PDB file of C-alpha atoms in Angstrom:
ATOM      1  CA  MET A  14       8.354-146.894 -89.062  1.00  0.00           C
ATOM      2  CA  ARG A  15      11.248-145.421 -90.986  1.00  0.00           C
ATOM      3  CA  ILE A  16      11.880-145.999 -94.685  1.00  0.00           C
ATOM      4  CA  ILE A  17      15.494-145.755 -95.790  1.00  0.00           C
ATOM      5  CA  VAL A  18      16.247-145.844 -99.510  1.00  0.00           C
ATOM      6  CA  HIS A  19      19.857-146.994 -99.559  1.00  0.00           C
ATOM      7  CA  ARG A  20      19.846-147.103-103.325  1.00  0.00           C
ATOM      8  CA  GLY A  21      17.288-146.914-106.109  1.00  0.00           C
ATOM      9  CA  SER A  22      15.911-143.379-105.836  1.00  0.00           C
ATOM     10  CA  ASN A  23      18.228-141.679-108.329  1.00  0.00           C
ATOM     11  CA  GLN A  24      18.598-144.444-110.880  1.00  0.00           C
ATOM     12  CA  ILE A  25      16.704-147.361-112.351  1.00  0.00           C
ATOM     13  CA  GLY A  26      17.598-150.597-110.599  1.00  0.00           C
ATOM     14  CA  GLY A  27      20.168-151.352-107.948  1.00  0.00           C
ATOM     15  CA  THR A  28      17.355-151.195-105.435  1.00  0.00           C
ATOM     16  CA  ILE A  29      17.976-151.617-101.694  1.00  0.00           C
ATOM     17  CA  ILE A  30      15.128-150.436 -99.453  1.00  0.00           C
ATOM     18  CA  GLU A  31      15.107-150.729 -95.639  1.00  0.00           C
ATOM     19  CA  LEU A  32      12.106-150.577 -93.338  1.00  0.00           C
ATOM     20  CA  LYS A  33      12.897-150.043 -89.687  1.00  0.00           C
ATOM     21  CA  THR A  34      10.948-150.050 -86.452  1.00  0.00           C
ATOM     22  CA  LYS A  35      12.313-149.621 -82.940  1.00  0.00           C
ATOM     23  CA  ASN A  36      12.969-153.380 -82.762  1.00  0.00           C
ATOM     24  CA  ASN A  37      13.411-154.665 -86.321  1.00  0.00           C
ATOM     25  CA  ARG A  38      15.025-153.971 -89.690  1.00  0.00           C
ATOM     26  CA  ILE A  39      14.039-155.616 -92.970  1.00  0.00           C
ATOM     27  CA  ILE A  40      15.367-155.108 -96.490  1.00  0.00           C
ATOM     28  CA  PHE A  41      13.546-155.284 -99.803  1.00  0.00           C
ATOM     29  CA  ASP A  42      15.780-156.237-102.732  1.00  0.00           C
ATOM     30  CA  VAL A  43      19.573-156.173-102.890  1.00  0.00           C
ATOM     31  CA  GLY A  44      20.202-155.221-106.490  1.00  0.00           C
ATOM     32  CA  GLN A  45      23.211-154.388-108.568  1.00  0.00           C
ATOM     33  CA  VAL A  46      23.258-151.091-110.384  1.00  0.00           C
ATOM     34  CA  LEU A  47      22.365-151.589-114.042  1.00  0.00           C
ATOM     35  CA  PRO A  48      25.374-151.445-116.382  1.00  0.00           C
ATOM     36  CA  ASP A  49      26.149-148.277-118.313  1.00  0.00           C
ATOM     37  CA  ILE A  50      24.283-148.550-121.625  1.00  0.00           C
ATOM     38  CA  ASP A  51      26.945-146.400-123.266  1.00  0.00           C
ATOM     39  CA  ASP A  52      29.700-148.849-122.299  1.00  0.00           C
ATOM     40  CA  ALA A  53      28.519-152.424-122.884  1.00  0.00           C
ATOM     41  CA  GLU A  54      31.987-153.730-121.941  1.00  0.00           C
ATOM     42  CA  LYS A  55      31.667-152.261-118.456  1.00  0.00           C
ATOM     43  CA  VAL A  56      29.743-154.944-116.588  1.00  0.00           C
ATOM     44  CA  GLU A  57      31.012-155.237-113.030  1.00  0.00           C
ATOM     45  CA  ILE A  58      29.612-155.970-109.627  1.00  0.00           C
ATOM     46  CA  SER A  59      28.366-152.640-108.339  1.00  0.00           C
ATOM     47  CA  GLU A  60      29.815-151.150-105.213  1.00  0.00           C
ATOM     48  CA  ARG A  61      27.927-152.226-102.146  1.00  0.00           C
ATOM     49  CA  PRO A  62      26.308-149.333-100.307  1.00  0.00           C
ATOM     50  CA  ILE A  63      26.912-149.036 -96.582  1.00  0.00           C
ATOM     51  CA  VAL A  64      24.008-150.815 -94.929  1.00  0.00           C
ATOM     52  CA  SER A  65      25.024-151.702 -91.395  1.00  0.00           C
ATOM     53  CA  GLY A  66      24.700-155.430 -90.704  1.00  0.00           C
ATOM     54  CA  LEU A  67      23.622-156.514 -94.194  1.00  0.00           C
ATOM     55  CA  PHE A  68      26.708-157.877 -95.894  1.00  0.00           C
ATOM     56  CA  LYS A  69      29.156-160.677 -95.149  1.00  0.00           C
ATOM     57  CA  GLY A  70      31.992-159.732 -92.818  1.00  0.00           C
ATOM     58  CA  GLU A  71      29.681-157.726 -90.569  1.00  0.00           C
ATOM     59  CA  LYS A  72      27.717-158.727 -87.511  1.00  0.00           C
ATOM     60  CA  LYS A  73      24.117-159.484 -88.535  1.00  0.00           C
ATOM     61  CA  GLY A  74      21.981-156.381 -88.092  1.00  0.00           C
ATOM     62  CA  ILE A  75      19.068-157.103 -90.421  1.00  0.00           C
ATOM     63  CA  ASP A  76      16.162-159.385 -89.479  1.00  0.00           C
ATOM     64  CA  ALA A  77      15.223-160.493 -93.017  1.00  0.00           C
ATOM     65  CA  VAL A  78      15.706-159.791 -96.721  1.00  0.00           C
ATOM     66  CA  PHE A  79      12.823-160.019 -99.197  1.00  0.00           C
ATOM     67  CA  ILE A  80      13.544-160.387-102.915  1.00  0.00           C
ATOM     68  CA  SER A  81      10.784-159.194-105.251  1.00  0.00           C
ATOM     69  CA  HIS A  82      12.067-161.014-108.355  1.00  0.00           C
ATOM     70  CA  GLY A  83      15.103-162.488-110.064  1.00  0.00           C
ATOM     71  CA  HIS A  84      16.413-159.625-112.183  1.00  0.00           C
ATOM     72  CA  GLY A  85      19.978-158.630-111.312  1.00  0.00           C
ATOM     73  CA  ASP A  86      19.028-155.079-110.415  1.00  0.00           C
ATOM     74  CA  HIS A  87      16.920-156.552-107.572  1.00  0.00           C
ATOM     75  CA  ILE A  88      18.835-159.708-106.596  1.00  0.00           C
ATOM     76  CA  GLY A  89      22.397-159.179-107.880  1.00  0.00           C
ATOM     77  CA  LEU A  90      24.078-158.553-104.515  1.00  0.00           C
ATOM     78  CA  LEU A  91      22.384-161.492-102.767  1.00  0.00           C
ATOM     79  CA  PRO A  92      25.555-163.656-102.770  1.00  0.00           C
ATOM     80  CA  PHE A  93      27.205-160.958-100.614  1.00  0.00           C
ATOM     81  CA  VAL A  94      24.451-160.838 -97.967  1.00  0.00           C
ATOM     82  CA  ASN A  95      25.375-162.125 -94.507  1.00  0.00           C
ATOM     83  CA  ASP A  96      24.523-165.852 -94.399  1.00  0.00           C
ATOM     84  CA  ASP A  97      22.871-165.446 -90.979  1.00  0.00           C
ATOM     85  CA  ILE A  98      20.120-163.213 -92.392  1.00  0.00           C
ATOM     86  CA  PRO A  99      16.962-165.085 -93.430  1.00  0.00           C
ATOM     87  CA  VAL A 100      16.032-164.530 -97.079  1.00  0.00           C
ATOM     88  CA  PHE A 101      12.512-164.844 -98.488  1.00  0.00           C
ATOM     89  CA  MET A 102      11.819-165.089-102.215  1.00  0.00           C
ATOM     90  CA  GLY A 103       9.692-166.969-104.709  1.00  0.00           C
ATOM     91  CA  GLU A 104      10.442-170.667-105.084  1.00  0.00           C
ATOM     92  CA  LYS A 105      10.633-170.445-108.880  1.00  0.00           C
ATOM     93  CA  THR A 106      12.958-167.451-108.582  1.00  0.00           C
ATOM     94  CA  VAL A 107      15.327-169.526-106.414  1.00  0.00           C
ATOM     95  CA  ASN A 108      15.282-172.400-108.902  1.00  0.00           C
ATOM     96  CA  ILE A 109      15.949-170.135-111.889  1.00  0.00           C
ATOM     97  CA  TYR A 110      18.660-168.132-110.090  1.00  0.00           C
ATOM     98  CA  ASN A 111      20.540-171.217-108.888  1.00  0.00           C
ATOM     99  CA  ARG A 112      20.438-172.866-112.334  1.00  0.00           C
ATOM    100  CA  ILE A 113      21.515-169.752-114.218  1.00  0.00           C
ATOM    101  CA  SER A 114      24.447-169.172-111.852  1.00  0.00           C
ATOM    102  CA  ARG A 115      26.029-172.399-113.119  1.00  0.00           C
ATOM    103  CA  PHE A 116      26.065-171.059-116.675  1.00  0.00           C
ATOM    104  CA  VAL A 117      27.667-167.724-115.804  1.00  0.00           C
ATOM    105  CA  GLY A 118      30.519-169.230-113.805  1.00  0.00           C
ATOM    106  CA  GLU A 119      29.264-168.329-110.352  1.00  0.00           C
ATOM    107  CA  ASP A 120      29.237-170.815-107.511  1.00  0.00           C
ATOM    108  CA  VAL A 121      25.918-169.731-106.031  1.00  0.00           C
ATOM    109  CA  ASN A 122      23.331-171.887-104.339  1.00  0.00           C
ATOM    110  CA  ILE A 123      20.771-169.694-102.596  1.00  0.00           C
ATOM    111  CA  LYS A 124      18.843-171.467 -99.846  1.00  0.00           C
ATOM    112  CA  PRO A 125      16.144-169.128 -98.584  1.00  0.00           C
ATOM    113  CA  LYS A 126      14.595-169.337 -95.134  1.00  0.00           C
ATOM    114  CA  GLY A 127      11.173-169.420 -96.759  1.00  0.00           C
ATOM    115  CA  PHE A 128       9.324-168.988-100.014  1.00  0.00           C
ATOM    116  CA  LEU A 129       6.952-166.194-100.896  1.00  0.00           C
ATOM    117  CA  ARG A 130       3.440-167.385-101.563  1.00  0.00           C
ATOM    118  CA  HIS A 131       0.646-165.243-102.943  1.00  0.00           C
ATOM    119  CA  GLU A 132      -1.228-163.518-100.084  1.00  0.00           C
ATOM    120  CA  GLU A 133       0.379-165.689 -97.365  1.00  0.00           C
ATOM    121  CA  PRO A 134       1.627-163.307 -94.653  1.00  0.00           C
ATOM    122  CA  ILE A 135       5.106-163.567 -93.157  1.00  0.00           C
ATOM    123  CA  VAL A 136       5.711-162.066 -89.717  1.00  0.00           C
ATOM    124  CA  ILE A 137       9.174-160.777 -88.851  1.00  0.00           C
ATOM    125  CA  GLY A 138       9.156-159.141 -85.414  1.00  0.00           C
ATOM    126  CA  ASP A 139       7.115-155.923 -85.646  1.00  0.00           C
ATOM    127  CA  PHE A 140       6.402-156.450 -89.351  1.00  0.00           C
ATOM    128  CA  LYS A 141       3.673-158.313 -91.203  1.00  0.00           C
ATOM    129  CA  ILE A 142       4.592-158.718 -94.872  1.00  0.00           C
ATOM    130  CA  ILE A 143       1.999-159.890 -97.400  1.00  0.00           C
ATOM    131  CA  PRO A 144       3.436-160.910-100.790  1.00  0.00           C
ATOM    132  CA  PHE A 145       1.339-160.619-103.951  1.00  0.00           C
ATOM    133  CA  LEU A 146       2.223-162.295-107.232  1.00  0.00           C
ATOM    134  CA  VAL A 147       2.233-159.585-109.934  1.00  0.00           C
ATOM    135  CA  ASP A 148       2.841-159.217-113.649  1.00  0.00           C
ATOM    136  CA  HIS A 149       6.409-158.473-114.739  1.00  0.00           C
ATOM    137  CA  SER A 150       8.850-159.731-117.353  1.00  0.00           C
ATOM    138  CA  ALA A 151      10.570-161.812-114.640  1.00  0.00           C
ATOM    139  CA  TYR A 152       8.704-164.986-113.806  1.00  0.00           C
ATOM    140  CA  ASP A 153       7.599-165.298-110.148  1.00  0.00           C
ATOM    141  CA  SER A 154       7.567-161.544-109.336  1.00  0.00           C
ATOM    142  CA  TYR A 155       6.089-160.179-106.125  1.00  0.00           C
ATOM    143  CA  SER A 156       4.909-156.880-104.677  1.00  0.00           C
ATOM    144  CA  PHE A 157       4.329-156.434-100.958  1.00  0.00           C
ATOM    145  CA  ILE A 158       1.960-154.809 -98.504  1.00  0.00           C
ATOM    146  CA  ILE A 159       3.879-154.265 -95.262  1.00  0.00           C
ATOM    147  CA  TYR A 160       2.440-153.406 -91.857  1.00  0.00           C
ATOM    148  CA  GLY A 161       4.498-152.153 -88.915  1.00  0.00           C
ATOM    149  CA  ASP A 162       4.177-149.556 -86.156  1.00  0.00           C
ATOM    150  CA  ASP A 163       0.485-149.095 -87.029  1.00  0.00           C
ATOM    151  CA  LYS A 164       1.472-147.968 -90.522  1.00  0.00           C
ATOM    152  CA  CYS A 165       1.170-149.530 -93.958  1.00  0.00           C
ATOM    153  CA  VAL A 166       3.774-149.343 -96.725  1.00  0.00           C
ATOM    154  CA  VAL A 167       3.630-150.804-100.219  1.00  0.00           C
ATOM    155  CA  TYR A 168       6.710-152.008-102.068  1.00  0.00           C
ATOM    156  CA  THR A 169       6.007-152.846-105.690  1.00  0.00           C
ATOM    157  CA  GLY A 170       9.369-154.110-106.926  1.00  0.00           C
ATOM    158  CA  ASP A 171       8.736-153.957-110.688  1.00  0.00           C
ATOM    159  CA  ILE A 172       5.224-154.409-112.037  1.00  0.00           C
ATOM    160  CA  ARG A 173       3.357-154.017-115.281  1.00  0.00           C
ATOM    161  CA  GLU A 174      -0.174-154.474-116.565  1.00  0.00           C
ATOM    162  CA  HIS A 175       0.336-155.563-120.159  1.00  0.00           C
ATOM    163  CA  GLY A 176       1.777-159.080-119.859  1.00  0.00           C
ATOM    164  CA  LYS A 177       0.249-162.531-119.599  1.00  0.00           C
ATOM    165  CA  LYS A 178      -0.465-162.033-115.886  1.00  0.00           C
ATOM    166  CA  ALA A 179      -1.780-158.466-116.064  1.00  0.00           C
ATOM    167  CA  VAL A 180      -4.802-159.465-114.026  1.00  0.00           C
ATOM    168  CA  LEU A 181      -2.511-160.173-111.037  1.00  0.00           C
ATOM    169  CA  THR A 182      -1.301-156.581-110.936  1.00  0.00           C
ATOM    170  CA  LYS A 183      -4.881-155.359-111.096  1.00  0.00           C
ATOM    171  CA  LEU A 184      -5.843-157.703-108.247  1.00  0.00           C
ATOM    172  CA  PHE A 185      -2.902-156.408-106.192  1.00  0.00           C
ATOM    173  CA  ARG A 186      -3.984-152.819-106.783  1.00  0.00           C
ATOM    174  CA  ASP A 187      -7.527-153.709-105.759  1.00  0.00           C
ATOM    175  CA  LYS A 188      -6.237-155.161-102.446  1.00  0.00           C
ATOM    176  CA  LEU A 189      -4.314-152.024-101.442  1.00  0.00           C
ATOM    177  CA  PRO A 190      -5.534-150.570 -98.163  1.00  0.00           C
ATOM    178  CA  LYS A 191      -7.156-147.137 -98.314  1.00  0.00           C
ATOM    179  CA  LYS A 192      -4.494-145.620 -96.065  1.00  0.00           C
ATOM    180  CA  VAL A 193      -0.989-146.398 -97.297  1.00  0.00           C
TER     181      VAL A 193
END
């Protein structure tokens, strides 16, 4: 399994992470880069990184996209993702995102292929993805344990341990395999 960090290693937010096996490619989060805190007027859609087969106007080359939570630095580029790519995210996240889009003048109506459910595995080709509800300031946030090519990878999205659902993050940590 290969891990490709398209964006998110040199800044906070704007995360786009790809996991790839010989047969399959999946993406975790498609975020916008956070705005410049020194220039509050400068709020624009961030440039899309080159991720072959991910965005509209390209032939589909990604098998699925998983969204950890509804903050813009994790979901902000979702309207630009190729419509043929199945998207998986929390049901409450979809509801919140679609309702908020009306208030900010966007014509967005995300219809995911499936909803993330706590500890219910999703199989995409060579991958088995297990979502875990975790504590974060965004309602309906998930972290993931991912298996593929006899390896295990963990993608946390954003988590914390001091909110109302802190116990969920602790439970997720307790479920982590010994060899990640």
